[in-house]
PDB file of C-alpha atoms in Angstrom:
ATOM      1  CA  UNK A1433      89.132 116.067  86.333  1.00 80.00           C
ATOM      2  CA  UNK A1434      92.377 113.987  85.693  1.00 84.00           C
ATOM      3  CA  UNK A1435      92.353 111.090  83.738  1.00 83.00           C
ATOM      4  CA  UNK A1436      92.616 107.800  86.064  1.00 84.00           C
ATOM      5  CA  UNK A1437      92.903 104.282  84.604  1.00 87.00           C
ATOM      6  CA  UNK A1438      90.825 102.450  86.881  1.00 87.00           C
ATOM      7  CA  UNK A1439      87.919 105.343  87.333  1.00 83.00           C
ATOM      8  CA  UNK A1440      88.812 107.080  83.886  1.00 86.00           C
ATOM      9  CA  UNK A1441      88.729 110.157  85.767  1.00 87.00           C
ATOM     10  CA  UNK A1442      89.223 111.834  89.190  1.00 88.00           C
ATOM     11  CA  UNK A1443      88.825 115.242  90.886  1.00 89.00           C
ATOM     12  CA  UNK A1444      91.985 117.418  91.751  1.00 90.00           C
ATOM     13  CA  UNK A1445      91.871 120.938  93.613  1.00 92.00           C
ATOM     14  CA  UNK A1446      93.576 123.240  93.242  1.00 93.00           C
ATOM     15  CA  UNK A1447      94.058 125.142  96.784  1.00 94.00           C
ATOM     16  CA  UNK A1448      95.262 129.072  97.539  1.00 95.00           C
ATOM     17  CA  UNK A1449      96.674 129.393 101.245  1.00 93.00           C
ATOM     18  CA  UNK A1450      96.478 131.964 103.625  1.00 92.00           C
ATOM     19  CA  UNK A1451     100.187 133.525 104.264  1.00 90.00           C
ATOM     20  CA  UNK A1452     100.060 132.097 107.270  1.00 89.00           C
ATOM     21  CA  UNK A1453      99.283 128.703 106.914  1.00 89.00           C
ATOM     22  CA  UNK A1454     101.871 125.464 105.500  1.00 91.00           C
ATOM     23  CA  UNK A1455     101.343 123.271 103.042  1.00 92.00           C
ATOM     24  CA  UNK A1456     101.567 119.626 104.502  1.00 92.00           C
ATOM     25  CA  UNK A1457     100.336 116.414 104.327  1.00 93.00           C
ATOM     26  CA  UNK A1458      98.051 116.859 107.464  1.00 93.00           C
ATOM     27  CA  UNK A1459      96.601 119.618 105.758  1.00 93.00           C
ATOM     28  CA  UNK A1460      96.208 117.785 102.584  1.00 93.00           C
ATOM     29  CA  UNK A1461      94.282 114.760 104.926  1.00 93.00           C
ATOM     30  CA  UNK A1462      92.001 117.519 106.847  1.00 93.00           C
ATOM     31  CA  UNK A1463      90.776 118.900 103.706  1.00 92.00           C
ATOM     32  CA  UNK A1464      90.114 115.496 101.916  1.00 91.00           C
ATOM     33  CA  UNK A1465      88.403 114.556 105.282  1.00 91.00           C
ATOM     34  CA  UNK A1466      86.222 117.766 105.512  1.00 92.00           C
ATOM     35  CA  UNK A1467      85.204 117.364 101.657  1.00 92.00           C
ATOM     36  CA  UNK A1468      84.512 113.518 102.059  1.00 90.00           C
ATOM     37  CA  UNK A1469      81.991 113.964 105.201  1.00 91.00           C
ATOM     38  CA  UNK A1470      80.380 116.783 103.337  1.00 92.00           C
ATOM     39  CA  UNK A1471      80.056 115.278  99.569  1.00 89.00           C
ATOM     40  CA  UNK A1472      79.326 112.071  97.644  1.00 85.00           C
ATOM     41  CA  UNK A1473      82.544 109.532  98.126  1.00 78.00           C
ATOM     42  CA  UNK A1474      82.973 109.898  94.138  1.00 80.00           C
ATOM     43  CA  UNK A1475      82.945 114.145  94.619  1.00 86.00           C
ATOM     44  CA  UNK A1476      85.599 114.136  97.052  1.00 86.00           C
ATOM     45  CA  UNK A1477      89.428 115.367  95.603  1.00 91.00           C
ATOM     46  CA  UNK A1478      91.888 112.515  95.193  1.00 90.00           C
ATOM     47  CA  UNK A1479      94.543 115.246  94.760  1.00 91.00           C
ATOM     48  CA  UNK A1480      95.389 118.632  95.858  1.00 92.00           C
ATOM     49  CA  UNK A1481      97.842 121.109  94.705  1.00 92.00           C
ATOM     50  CA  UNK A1482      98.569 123.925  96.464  1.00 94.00           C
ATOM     51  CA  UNK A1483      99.061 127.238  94.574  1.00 93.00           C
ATOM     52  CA  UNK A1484     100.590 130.555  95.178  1.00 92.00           C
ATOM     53  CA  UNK A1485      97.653 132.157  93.270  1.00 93.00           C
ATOM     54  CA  UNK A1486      94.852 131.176  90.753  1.00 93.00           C
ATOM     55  CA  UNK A1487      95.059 132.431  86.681  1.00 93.00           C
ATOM     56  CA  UNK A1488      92.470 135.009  86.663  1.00 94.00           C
ATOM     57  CA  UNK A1489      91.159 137.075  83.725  1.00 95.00           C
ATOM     58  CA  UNK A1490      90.520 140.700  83.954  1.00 95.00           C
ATOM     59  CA  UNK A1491      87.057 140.133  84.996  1.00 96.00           C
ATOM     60  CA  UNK A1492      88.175 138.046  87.669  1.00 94.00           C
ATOM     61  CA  UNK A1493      87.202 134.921  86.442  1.00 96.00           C
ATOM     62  CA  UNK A1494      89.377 131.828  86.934  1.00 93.00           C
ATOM     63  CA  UNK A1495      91.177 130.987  83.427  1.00 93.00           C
ATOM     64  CA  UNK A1496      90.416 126.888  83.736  1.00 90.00           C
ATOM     65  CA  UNK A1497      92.720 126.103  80.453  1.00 90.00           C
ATOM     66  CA  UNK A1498      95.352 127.470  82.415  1.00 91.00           C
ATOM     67  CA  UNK A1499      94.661 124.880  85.310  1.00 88.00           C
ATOM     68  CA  UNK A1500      94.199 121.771  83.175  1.00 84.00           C
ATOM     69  CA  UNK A1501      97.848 122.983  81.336  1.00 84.00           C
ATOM     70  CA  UNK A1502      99.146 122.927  84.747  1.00 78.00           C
ATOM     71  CA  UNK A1503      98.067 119.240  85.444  1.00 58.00           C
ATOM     72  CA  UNK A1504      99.628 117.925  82.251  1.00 55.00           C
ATOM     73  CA  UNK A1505     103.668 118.994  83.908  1.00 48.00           C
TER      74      UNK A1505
END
């Protein structure tokens, strides 16, 4: 989560590509519609970054500090 003054907090993803596809707003809107239809309205993300890659650990498990660091620039 984010920190959100009028909900305290709210969801943001954090989203790999394929190499083939582009970053856009359209995208952004087709994945916040997909989510929306599938989850809760308050389990939906209100913002999406898109990454190169995620911080992974040598077991292959996403490093979440690294994430939440990344939110704060």
């Amino acid at each position: 989560g984010v920190p959100d003054k009028i909900r305290t907090e709210i969801i943001k993803a954090f989203i790999v590509l394929k190499p083939e596809a582009k970053a856009d707003e359209t995208l952004e809107k087709a994945i916040k519609d997909f989510v929306r239809h599938r989850l809760a309205a308050h389990e939906y993300p209100r913002l999406i970054e898109f990454i190169e890659s995620l911080p992974m650990t040598a077991t292959g498990k996403i490093i979440r500090k690294d994430l939440r660091r990344r939110k704060e620039k």
